[in-house]
């Protein structure tokens, strides 16, 4: 009698597991062959603990537009077709909206990220450009002091080897602290800054000295410290004690019900309203700021690092970039700084950043959960509520079906031809207009720092025997030295 109990328990567990791993078969979807074999369980293990690599690797195993796979006990629909991926991401009917960004006002439900998209309009970024310049100045000052000190074990001729991956990550932190949190600080000097601590906790993993991307706990002491910074800043701005052209100012205007839509003439002052009319709480403002901090650092740092890395690998491309910078900054000596209009005219750098986000997308996979049944276009299948789909963005953007010679770094692939036809397909910072509302902001700050670097220094890659490009939540260079670059003043050329 007692022997029947464990047999019954094991039978129920077996039937439950088999029921889960037959989900796609029961729904009539194309699916991977599932069983309780060793090879299948090993694939499930890989997806659980090496999610991005496993998902992007499985993309190569078939040609179906979509296929059902399993990640531990989760059935996931893998999207293999670029047009279908765009359709899903650009869906306007709310099938795949993130409930974390929904809020209700006047009995209507809104997506908060869509409402905040005017924060990063081109006209707003132009007004914030001076604060972006300050962040660039901090990086250049740090490099100048390092070069002047002659800290280099490799040479004694004024050449200095630095880890540009670490420095560009700190630049990204500096930009976010200045533009999102509204603080006039220099994290290159304030090494105990809460922003650097947040960055290090988010990026550091045992055994890797560059940066990796483990998530912070939902509630950490750093989160509460950042919230205190936001609360103090919001109160100062609502009292009229501080007016600053940055994203925090726009967030506070939105919180107070002020119009933040793009207008020809925009007033940065905050119109005070009664407390009961606040649209979002200070706690919600802090959450938005932390979301932009976490995602902005990864996007800015990875895009800047890999754009610099690829340009330095091609001396001819690097010279073209330098020539473009010099051609568009003829009045630099008079103005001391390159202005916003000059930066806009540097089209080659735009193409380089586009090519970087294609070859090294800051988000290797995009996952969304279906919130109500969705009939997949051009098929007889329906994705049920609660079931996720995943888009292997890294694999799609390295697919020969969409990009010729995908592993080559060719910025010219996006140029129009002589007949005005567009270049190769491009997905920008993810798929769909909703994926990254701050993509113009990211491209601007990356472009600006590259201009400052190439106009201030001669640079070349140093030999790195252990260099490896890895993915966790975002691309990074796994190396003891990070991205090791030799610097000299722009007035002194390297002897090749």
Short mmCIF file of C-alpha atoms in Angstrom, two decimals:
data_model
loop_
_atom_site.label_atom_id
_atom_site.label_comp_id
_atom_site.label_asym_id
_atom_site.label_seq_id
_atom_site.Cartn_x
_atom_site.Cartn_y
_atom_site.Cartn_z
CA UNK A 1 0.00 0.00 0.00
CA UNK A 2 2.70 2.48 1.00
CA UNK A 3 4.62 1.75 -2.18
CA UNK A 4 1.72 3.06 -4.25
CA UNK A 5 2.03 6.58 -2.79
CA UNK A 6 5.51 7.42 -4.20
CA UNK A 7 4.53 5.74 -7.48
CA UNK A 8 1.43 7.90 -7.66
CA UNK A 9 3.42 11.05 -6.79
CA UNK A 10 6.07 10.33 -9.42
CA UNK A 11 3.37 9.58 -12.00
CA UNK A 12 1.64 12.88 -11.31
CA UNK A 13 4.92 14.78 -11.61
CA UNK A 14 5.73 13.00 -14.85
CA UNK A 15 2.31 13.76 -16.34
CA UNK A 16 2.54 17.40 -15.23
CA UNK A 17 5.98 17.86 -16.79
CA UNK A 18 4.91 16.10 -20.00
CA UNK A 19 1.81 18.31 -20.14
CA UNK A 20 3.97 21.45 -19.98
CA UNK A 21 6.44 20.24 -22.61
CA UNK A 22 3.66 19.31 -25.02
CA UNK A 23 2.01 22.75 -24.95
CA UNK A 24 3.00 23.87 -28.44
CA UNK A 25 2.19 20.50 -29.93
CA UNK A 26 -1.31 20.62 -28.42
CA UNK A 27 -1.85 24.14 -29.78
CA UNK A 28 -0.73 23.14 -33.29
CA UNK A 29 2.33 25.44 -33.42
CA UNK A 30 5.60 24.53 -35.12
CA UNK A 31 7.71 23.38 -32.20
CA UNK A 32 10.98 21.88 -31.16
CA UNK A 33 10.98 18.16 -30.50
CA UNK A 34 10.43 17.83 -26.77
CA UNK A 35 11.10 14.83 -24.60
CA UNK A 36 12.69 13.99 -21.28
CA UNK A 37 15.91 12.99 -23.02
CA UNK A 38 19.31 14.23 -21.92
CA UNK A 39 19.79 16.45 -25.00
CA UNK A 40 16.43 18.19 -24.46
CA UNK A 41 17.03 18.74 -20.74
CA UNK A 42 20.47 20.14 -21.52
CA UNK A 43 18.91 22.64 -23.95
CA UNK A 44 16.41 23.67 -21.27
CA UNK A 45 19.29 24.15 -18.82
CA UNK A 46 21.17 26.33 -21.33
CA UNK A 47 18.14 28.57 -21.84
CA UNK A 48 17.63 29.00 -18.13
CA UNK A 49 21.21 29.95 -17.25
CA UNK A 50 22.56 31.21 -20.59
CA UNK A 51 19.37 32.74 -21.89
CA UNK A 52 20.56 35.18 -24.56
CA UNK A 53 23.21 32.90 -26.03
CA UNK A 54 20.87 29.88 -26.12
CA UNK A 55 17.97 31.78 -27.69
CA UNK A 56 20.13 33.35 -30.38
CA UNK A 57 21.79 30.00 -31.11
CA UNK A 58 18.44 28.23 -31.55
CA UNK A 59 17.44 30.85 -34.15
CA UNK A 60 19.91 29.23 -36.54
CA UNK A 61 18.36 25.75 -36.34
CA UNK A 62 15.32 26.26 -38.60
CA UNK A 63 13.49 28.47 -41.07
CA UNK A 64 9.94 28.69 -39.69
CA UNK A 65 8.56 32.21 -39.12
CA UNK A 66 7.90 31.25 -35.51
CA UNK A 67 8.50 28.15 -33.43
CA UNK A 68 7.48 27.05 -29.95
CA UNK A 69 10.34 26.35 -27.54
CA UNK A 70 10.69 25.84 -23.80
CA UNK A 71 12.72 27.67 -21.18
CA UNK A 72 12.66 25.47 -18.08
CA UNK A 73 8.89 25.28 -17.37
CA UNK A 74 7.95 28.20 -19.63
CA UNK A 75 6.61 27.73 -23.18
CA UNK A 76 7.99 30.61 -25.28
CA UNK A 77 7.27 31.49 -28.91
CA UNK A 78 10.50 32.26 -30.79
CA UNK A 79 10.06 34.74 -33.65
CA UNK A 80 12.36 34.16 -36.63
CA UNK A 81 10.87 36.58 -39.18
CA UNK A 82 11.83 40.27 -39.18
CA UNK A 83 8.52 41.52 -40.62
CA UNK A 84 6.53 39.52 -38.07
CA UNK A 85 8.78 40.80 -35.28
CA UNK A 86 8.10 44.38 -36.38
CA UNK A 87 4.36 43.72 -36.52
CA UNK A 88 4.35 42.35 -32.98
CA UNK A 89 6.45 45.18 -31.54
CA UNK A 90 4.47 47.90 -33.30
CA UNK A 91 1.11 46.47 -32.26
CA UNK A 92 -1.18 49.34 -31.23
CA UNK A 93 -4.03 47.30 -29.71
CA UNK A 94 -2.36 46.76 -26.33
CA UNK A 95 -1.72 43.03 -26.75
CA UNK A 96 1.87 43.30 -25.56
CA UNK A 97 1.99 46.47 -23.42
CA UNK A 98 4.05 46.37 -20.24
CA UNK A 99 1.66 46.79 -17.29
CA UNK A 100 4.45 48.40 -15.24
CA UNK A 101 4.09 51.51 -17.40
CA UNK A 102 0.33 51.86 -17.31
CA UNK A 103 -1.38 54.60 -15.34
CA UNK A 104 -4.97 55.79 -15.16
CA UNK A 105 -6.05 59.40 -15.49
CA UNK A 106 -9.63 60.62 -15.84
CA UNK A 107 -10.80 57.00 -16.05
CA UNK A 108 -8.59 56.39 -19.09
CA UNK A 109 -5.63 54.03 -19.20
CA UNK A 110 -2.35 55.36 -20.67
CA UNK A 111 1.08 53.96 -21.38
CA UNK A 112 3.44 56.09 -19.34
CA UNK A 113 6.43 55.56 -21.64
CA UNK A 114 4.46 56.88 -24.61
CA UNK A 115 3.43 59.93 -22.61
CA UNK A 116 7.07 60.58 -21.70
CA UNK A 117 8.43 60.26 -25.25
CA UNK A 118 8.50 64.10 -25.75
CA UNK A 119 11.26 64.20 -23.11
CA UNK A 120 13.71 63.06 -25.77
CA UNK A 121 12.51 65.11 -28.76
CA UNK A 122 15.26 66.70 -30.87
CA UNK A 123 14.38 70.24 -29.79
CA UNK A 124 14.63 69.25 -26.11
CA UNK A 125 17.98 67.55 -26.65
CA UNK A 126 19.33 70.66 -28.34
CA UNK A 127 18.36 72.70 -25.28
CA UNK A 128 20.11 70.18 -23.02
CA UNK A 129 23.24 70.12 -25.15
CA UNK A 130 25.27 72.30 -22.79
CA UNK A 131 24.82 69.76 -19.99
CA UNK A 132 25.92 66.98 -22.34
CA UNK A 133 29.03 69.06 -23.10
CA UNK A 134 29.81 69.20 -19.38
CA UNK A 135 29.76 65.42 -19.13
CA UNK A 136 32.10 65.24 -22.13
CA UNK A 137 34.39 67.82 -20.53
CA UNK A 138 34.68 65.67 -17.43
CA UNK A 139 35.82 62.68 -19.48
CA UNK A 140 38.33 64.69 -21.53
CA UNK A 141 39.70 66.32 -18.35
CA UNK A 142 40.18 62.88 -16.82
CA UNK A 143 42.00 61.64 -19.92
CA UNK A 144 44.11 64.80 -20.15
CA UNK A 145 45.31 64.46 -16.57
CA UNK A 146 46.06 60.77 -17.15
CA UNK A 147 48.03 61.46 -20.33
CA UNK A 148 49.86 64.37 -18.71
CA UNK A 149 50.88 62.17 -15.81
CA UNK A 150 52.37 59.73 -18.31
CA UNK A 151 50.85 56.68 -16.64
CA UNK A 152 51.94 53.98 -19.05
CA UNK A 153 53.97 50.84 -18.53
CA UNK A 154 54.26 50.25 -22.27
CA UNK A 155 56.11 53.37 -23.38
CA UNK A 156 57.82 56.50 -22.15
CA UNK A 157 57.09 58.73 -25.16
CA UNK A 158 53.98 60.41 -23.84
CA UNK A 159 51.72 57.56 -24.90
CA UNK A 160 49.20 56.41 -22.32
CA UNK A 161 47.24 53.13 -22.31
CA UNK A 162 43.79 53.30 -20.75
CA UNK A 163 40.72 51.09 -20.45
CA UNK A 164 38.22 52.96 -22.62
CA UNK A 165 35.46 50.52 -21.71
CA UNK A 166 35.63 51.54 -18.06
CA UNK A 167 35.99 55.24 -18.88
CA UNK A 168 33.09 55.26 -21.34
CA UNK A 169 30.93 53.43 -18.82
CA UNK A 170 31.72 56.15 -16.27
CA UNK A 171 30.92 58.75 -18.94
CA UNK A 172 27.51 57.11 -19.37
CA UNK A 173 26.97 57.24 -15.61
CA UNK A 174 27.97 60.91 -15.62
CA UNK A 175 25.52 61.73 -18.41
CA UNK A 176 22.64 60.02 -16.60
CA UNK A 177 23.47 61.67 -13.27
CA UNK A 178 23.58 65.10 -14.92
CA UNK A 179 20.65 64.81 -17.35
CA UNK A 180 18.25 62.38 -15.67
CA UNK A 181 18.86 63.13 -12.01
CA UNK A 182 19.67 66.79 -12.60
CA UNK A 183 22.90 66.91 -10.59
CA UNK A 184 25.91 68.96 -11.64
CA UNK A 185 28.52 66.39 -10.58
CA UNK A 186 31.68 64.79 -11.95
CA UNK A 187 31.81 61.06 -11.18
CA UNK A 188 35.42 60.94 -12.39
CA UNK A 189 36.31 62.93 -9.27
CA UNK A 190 33.55 61.79 -6.94
CA UNK A 191 34.54 58.14 -6.95
CA UNK A 192 32.23 57.34 -4.02
CA UNK A 193 29.15 58.54 -5.91
CA UNK A 194 25.99 56.50 -5.44
CA UNK A 195 25.69 56.36 -9.22
CA UNK A 196 29.05 54.63 -9.58
CA UNK A 197 28.11 52.21 -6.82
CA UNK A 198 24.86 51.45 -8.62
CA UNK A 199 26.71 50.97 -11.89
CA UNK A 200 29.32 48.69 -10.35
CA UNK A 201 26.70 46.56 -8.61
CA UNK A 202 24.74 46.27 -11.84
CA UNK A 203 27.77 45.41 -13.99
CA UNK A 204 30.13 43.47 -11.78
CA UNK A 205 30.27 39.70 -11.73
CA UNK A 206 32.77 37.40 -10.09
CA UNK A 207 35.78 36.66 -12.29
CA UNK A 208 35.28 39.43 -14.87
CA UNK A 209 37.06 42.74 -14.45
CA UNK A 210 35.37 44.69 -17.23
CA UNK A 211 31.63 44.75 -16.82
CA UNK A 212 28.78 42.34 -16.78
CA UNK A 213 25.13 42.91 -16.27
CA UNK A 214 23.56 41.21 -13.29
CA UNK A 215 20.37 42.92 -12.20
CA UNK A 216 20.14 44.70 -8.89
CA UNK A 217 17.58 43.44 -6.39
CA UNK A 218 14.21 45.13 -6.82
CA UNK A 219 14.66 46.96 -3.52
CA UNK A 220 18.24 47.76 -2.57
CA UNK A 221 19.76 50.41 -0.34
CA UNK A 222 20.99 52.16 -3.48
CA UNK A 223 17.42 52.39 -4.79
CA UNK A 224 16.34 54.22 -1.64
CA UNK A 225 19.34 56.55 -1.83
CA UNK A 226 18.48 57.39 -5.43
CA UNK A 227 14.89 58.01 -4.39
CA UNK A 228 16.06 60.51 -1.78
CA UNK A 229 18.03 62.36 -4.47
CA UNK A 230 14.95 62.50 -6.69
CA UNK A 231 12.71 63.71 -3.86
CA UNK A 232 15.10 66.53 -2.97
CA UNK A 233 15.42 67.55 -6.61
CA UNK A 234 11.67 67.47 -7.25
CA UNK A 235 10.95 69.60 -4.19
CA UNK A 236 13.56 72.20 -5.18
CA UNK A 237 12.15 72.49 -8.68
CA UNK A 238 8.53 72.65 -7.59
CA UNK A 239 9.46 75.43 -5.17
CA UNK A 240 11.13 77.33 -8.02
CA UNK A 241 14.55 77.20 -6.37
CA UNK A 242 16.07 75.35 -9.33
CA UNK A 243 15.40 75.64 -13.06
CA UNK A 244 17.64 73.46 -15.19
CA UNK A 245 17.30 72.31 -18.79
CA UNK A 246 17.42 68.56 -18.28
CA UNK A 247 15.15 65.55 -18.25
CA UNK A 248 14.41 65.85 -14.52
CA UNK A 249 12.90 69.29 -15.19
CA UNK A 250 10.59 67.76 -17.80
CA UNK A 251 9.64 64.91 -15.48
CA UNK A 252 8.65 67.40 -12.78
CA UNK A 253 6.66 69.43 -15.31
CA UNK A 254 4.82 66.26 -16.32
CA UNK A 255 4.19 65.37 -12.67
CA UNK A 256 2.57 68.78 -12.17
CA UNK A 257 0.31 68.46 -15.20
CA UNK A 258 2.30 70.94 -17.32
CA UNK A 259 2.35 70.48 -21.08
CA UNK A 260 5.55 68.75 -22.23
CA UNK A 261 4.52 68.23 -25.84
CA UNK A 262 6.89 69.51 -28.52
CA UNK A 263 6.24 73.19 -29.20
CA UNK A 264 8.16 75.82 -31.15
CA UNK A 265 8.47 77.89 -27.99
CA UNK A 266 8.81 75.91 -24.79
CA UNK A 267 8.79 77.25 -21.24
CA UNK A 268 11.05 75.31 -18.88
CA UNK A 269 9.42 76.86 -15.81
CA UNK A 270 7.12 74.68 -13.71
CA UNK A 271 3.58 75.84 -13.08
CA UNK A 272 2.67 74.80 -9.56
CA UNK A 273 -0.65 73.08 -8.96
CA UNK A 274 -2.32 71.69 -5.87
CA UNK A 275 -0.89 68.49 -4.43
CA UNK A 276 -4.11 66.59 -5.15
CA UNK A 277 -3.61 67.23 -8.87
CA UNK A 278 -0.18 65.62 -9.15
CA UNK A 279 -0.23 63.14 -12.01
CA UNK A 280 2.47 60.82 -10.66
CA UNK A 281 4.05 60.47 -7.23
CA UNK A 282 7.65 61.19 -6.34
CA UNK A 283 8.08 57.43 -5.87
CA UNK A 284 6.97 56.89 -9.48
CA UNK A 285 9.32 59.63 -10.70
CA UNK A 286 12.14 57.84 -8.86
CA UNK A 287 11.22 54.54 -10.53
CA UNK A 288 11.25 56.16 -13.96
CA UNK A 289 14.63 57.76 -13.24
CA UNK A 290 16.08 54.44 -12.06
CA UNK A 291 14.73 52.68 -15.15
CA UNK A 292 16.42 55.29 -17.34
CA UNK A 293 19.60 55.00 -15.25
CA UNK A 294 19.86 51.23 -15.58
CA UNK A 295 18.92 51.01 -19.24
CA UNK A 296 20.63 54.24 -20.29
CA UNK A 297 24.01 53.22 -18.90
CA UNK A 298 23.96 49.90 -20.75
CA UNK A 299 22.82 51.43 -24.05
CA UNK A 300 25.23 54.40 -23.97
CA UNK A 301 28.22 52.42 -22.73
CA UNK A 302 27.90 49.45 -25.09
CA UNK A 303 27.17 51.63 -28.15
CA UNK A 304 30.08 53.97 -27.45
CA UNK A 305 32.52 51.14 -26.65
CA UNK A 306 31.82 49.08 -29.75
CA UNK A 307 31.63 52.04 -32.11
CA UNK A 308 35.07 53.14 -30.93
CA UNK A 309 36.36 49.55 -31.06
CA UNK A 310 35.24 49.00 -34.67
CA UNK A 311 36.47 52.38 -35.91
CA UNK A 312 39.90 51.85 -34.36
CA UNK A 313 40.13 48.45 -36.05
CA UNK A 314 39.90 50.14 -39.48
CA UNK A 315 42.52 52.91 -39.93
CA UNK A 316 40.92 54.09 -43.18
CA UNK A 317 37.52 54.46 -41.55
CA UNK A 318 39.12 56.22 -38.57
CA UNK A 319 40.78 58.74 -40.88
CA UNK A 320 37.48 59.41 -42.65
CA UNK A 321 35.83 60.02 -39.30
CA UNK A 322 38.58 62.43 -38.27
CA UNK A 323 38.35 64.25 -41.61
CA UNK A 324 34.59 64.65 -41.20
CA UNK A 325 35.05 66.02 -37.70
CA UNK A 326 37.65 68.53 -38.86
CA UNK A 327 35.53 69.59 -41.85
CA UNK A 328 32.57 70.32 -39.60
CA UNK A 329 34.47 72.08 -36.82
CA UNK A 330 36.45 74.75 -38.68
CA UNK A 331 35.43 77.40 -36.13
CA UNK A 332 36.34 75.22 -33.18
CA UNK A 333 39.21 77.44 -32.06
CA UNK A 334 36.86 80.40 -31.78
CA UNK A 335 34.00 78.53 -30.16
CA UNK A 336 36.09 76.23 -27.93
CA UNK A 337 33.34 73.60 -28.25
CA UNK A 338 31.62 71.99 -31.19
CA UNK A 339 27.98 73.03 -31.35
CA UNK A 340 24.79 71.05 -31.89
CA UNK A 341 24.40 71.99 -35.57
CA UNK A 342 27.95 70.94 -36.39
CA UNK A 343 27.34 67.63 -34.68
CA UNK A 344 24.22 67.02 -36.77
CA UNK A 345 26.21 67.40 -39.99
CA UNK A 346 28.52 64.49 -39.20
CA UNK A 347 26.68 61.82 -41.20
CA UNK A 348 29.46 59.22 -41.25
CA UNK A 349 29.38 58.98 -37.47
CA UNK A 350 25.61 58.50 -37.65
CA UNK A 351 26.16 55.56 -39.99
CA UNK A 352 28.82 54.12 -37.68
CA UNK A 353 26.45 54.24 -34.70
CA UNK A 354 23.72 52.61 -36.80
CA UNK A 355 26.08 49.82 -37.81
CA UNK A 356 27.14 49.33 -34.19
CA UNK A 357 23.55 48.96 -33.00
CA UNK A 358 23.00 46.43 -35.77
CA UNK A 359 26.05 44.29 -35.06
CA UNK A 360 26.05 44.81 -31.28
CA UNK A 361 22.45 45.58 -30.20
CA UNK A 362 22.38 46.77 -26.60
CA UNK A 363 19.45 44.37 -26.04
CA UNK A 364 20.26 40.94 -27.58
CA UNK A 365 16.73 39.59 -27.11
CA UNK A 366 13.34 41.26 -26.70
CA UNK A 367 10.66 39.45 -24.72
CA UNK A 368 7.01 40.43 -24.36
CA UNK A 369 4.01 38.71 -22.77
CA UNK A 370 0.67 38.47 -24.54
CA UNK A 371 -2.03 40.18 -22.50
CA UNK A 372 -5.00 39.04 -24.59
CA UNK A 373 -5.36 36.43 -27.37
CA UNK A 374 -3.52 37.54 -30.51
CA UNK A 375 -4.10 36.04 -33.96
CA UNK A 376 -0.68 35.81 -35.61
CA UNK A 377 -0.79 37.47 -39.07
CA UNK A 378 -0.72 35.19 -42.13
CA UNK A 379 -1.25 32.07 -40.05
CA UNK A 380 -4.04 30.11 -38.39
CA UNK A 381 -2.42 30.23 -34.98
CA UNK A 382 -3.37 32.33 -31.95
CA UNK A 383 -1.00 33.25 -29.13
CA UNK A 384 -2.92 32.89 -25.89
CA UNK A 385 -3.03 35.30 -22.98
CA UNK A 386 -0.09 34.99 -20.60
CA UNK A 387 2.23 33.35 -23.12
CA UNK A 388 5.48 35.17 -23.99
CA UNK A 389 7.24 35.57 -27.29
CA UNK A 390 10.92 36.37 -27.75
CA UNK A 391 12.68 38.12 -30.63
CA UNK A 392 16.36 37.11 -30.98
CA UNK A 393 17.48 40.57 -32.05
CA UNK A 394 21.19 39.75 -32.13
CA UNK A 395 20.62 36.74 -34.39
CA UNK A 396 18.22 38.58 -36.72
CA UNK A 397 20.61 41.48 -37.19
CA UNK A 398 23.42 39.07 -38.01
CA UNK A 399 21.33 37.06 -40.46
CA UNK A 400 22.52 37.02 -44.09
CA UNK A 401 18.88 36.99 -45.14
CA UNK A 402 18.56 40.59 -43.95
CA UNK A 403 22.13 41.92 -44.05
CA UNK A 404 24.86 41.12 -46.55
CA UNK A 405 28.12 39.98 -44.95
CA UNK A 406 26.60 40.55 -41.49
CA UNK A 407 29.78 40.09 -39.44
CA UNK A 408 31.62 42.81 -41.38
CA UNK A 409 31.47 46.34 -39.99
CA UNK A 410 30.24 48.38 -42.98
CA UNK A 411 28.52 51.67 -42.05
CA UNK A 412 27.92 52.43 -45.75
CA UNK A 413 25.35 49.62 -45.90
CA UNK A 414 22.70 52.11 -44.75
CA UNK A 415 23.34 54.71 -47.43
CA UNK A 416 20.77 55.31 -50.15
CA UNK A 417 21.66 54.20 -53.67
CA UNK A 418 21.86 56.50 -56.70
CA UNK A 419 18.12 56.08 -57.29
CA UNK A 420 17.24 57.20 -53.78
CA UNK A 421 16.33 53.72 -52.55
CA UNK A 422 17.01 53.10 -48.85
CA UNK A 423 19.92 50.96 -47.73
CA UNK A 424 19.70 47.66 -45.94
CA UNK A 425 16.97 47.05 -43.38
CA UNK A 426 17.64 48.51 -39.98
CA UNK A 427 16.08 47.96 -36.58
CA UNK A 428 17.69 50.81 -34.61
CA UNK A 429 17.68 50.36 -30.80
CA UNK A 430 15.39 47.35 -30.87
CA UNK A 431 12.30 46.75 -32.95
CA UNK A 432 9.39 49.13 -33.17
CA UNK A 433 8.97 52.73 -32.16
CA UNK A 434 8.13 51.84 -28.54
CA UNK A 435 11.26 49.84 -27.83
CA UNK A 436 13.53 52.69 -26.79
CA UNK A 437 12.02 56.13 -26.35
CA UNK A 438 15.48 57.52 -25.53
CA UNK A 439 17.27 56.29 -28.65
CA UNK A 440 17.84 59.84 -29.98
CA UNK A 441 19.30 60.78 -26.62
CA UNK A 442 21.62 57.74 -26.64
CA UNK A 443 22.82 58.44 -30.19
CA UNK A 444 23.48 62.10 -29.40
CA UNK A 445 25.60 61.51 -26.29
CA UNK A 446 27.50 58.68 -27.99
CA UNK A 447 28.16 60.77 -31.07
CA UNK A 448 29.30 63.72 -28.98
CA UNK A 449 31.80 61.74 -26.91
CA UNK A 450 33.28 60.14 -30.04
CA UNK A 451 33.76 63.57 -31.59
CA UNK A 452 35.51 64.80 -28.45
CA UNK A 453 37.78 61.75 -28.37
CA UNK A 454 38.80 61.83 -32.04
CA UNK A 455 39.30 65.60 -32.05
CA UNK A 456 41.39 65.56 -28.86
CA UNK A 457 43.50 62.42 -29.22
CA UNK A 458 45.31 60.09 -31.57
CA UNK A 459 44.20 56.57 -30.64
CA UNK A 460 45.06 53.01 -31.52
CA UNK A 461 44.10 49.61 -30.13
CA UNK A 462 46.63 47.86 -27.96
CA UNK A 463 47.22 44.09 -28.30
CA UNK A 464 44.91 42.09 -26.04
CA UNK A 465 45.39 38.31 -26.02
CA UNK A 466 42.32 37.53 -23.88
CA UNK A 467 39.85 39.83 -25.66
CA UNK A 468 36.43 38.22 -26.05
CA UNK A 469 33.08 39.80 -26.91
CA UNK A 470 30.39 38.41 -24.63
CA UNK A 471 26.68 38.89 -24.06
CA UNK A 472 24.70 38.80 -20.89
CA UNK A 473 22.05 41.51 -20.81
CA UNK A 474 24.14 43.62 -23.17
CA UNK A 475 27.40 43.27 -25.14
CA UNK A 476 30.69 43.82 -23.34
CA UNK A 477 34.36 43.07 -23.85
CA UNK A 478 35.59 40.39 -21.49
CA UNK A 479 39.24 41.19 -20.93
CA UNK A 480 41.50 41.92 -17.99
CA UNK A 481 42.34 45.27 -19.56
CA UNK A 482 38.84 46.02 -20.86
CA UNK A 483 39.18 47.92 -24.14
CA UNK A 484 42.84 48.84 -24.03
CA UNK A 485 43.58 51.95 -26.12
CA UNK A 486 46.80 53.94 -26.46
CA UNK A 487 46.31 57.71 -26.41
CA UNK A 488 48.37 60.65 -27.54
CA UNK A 489 47.49 64.27 -28.01
CA UNK A 490 45.84 64.99 -31.36
CA UNK A 491 48.86 67.13 -32.21
CA UNK A 492 51.19 64.12 -31.95
CA UNK A 493 50.83 61.27 -34.42
CA UNK A 494 51.71 57.65 -33.81
CA UNK A 495 54.72 56.24 -35.53
CA UNK A 496 53.44 53.16 -37.36
#
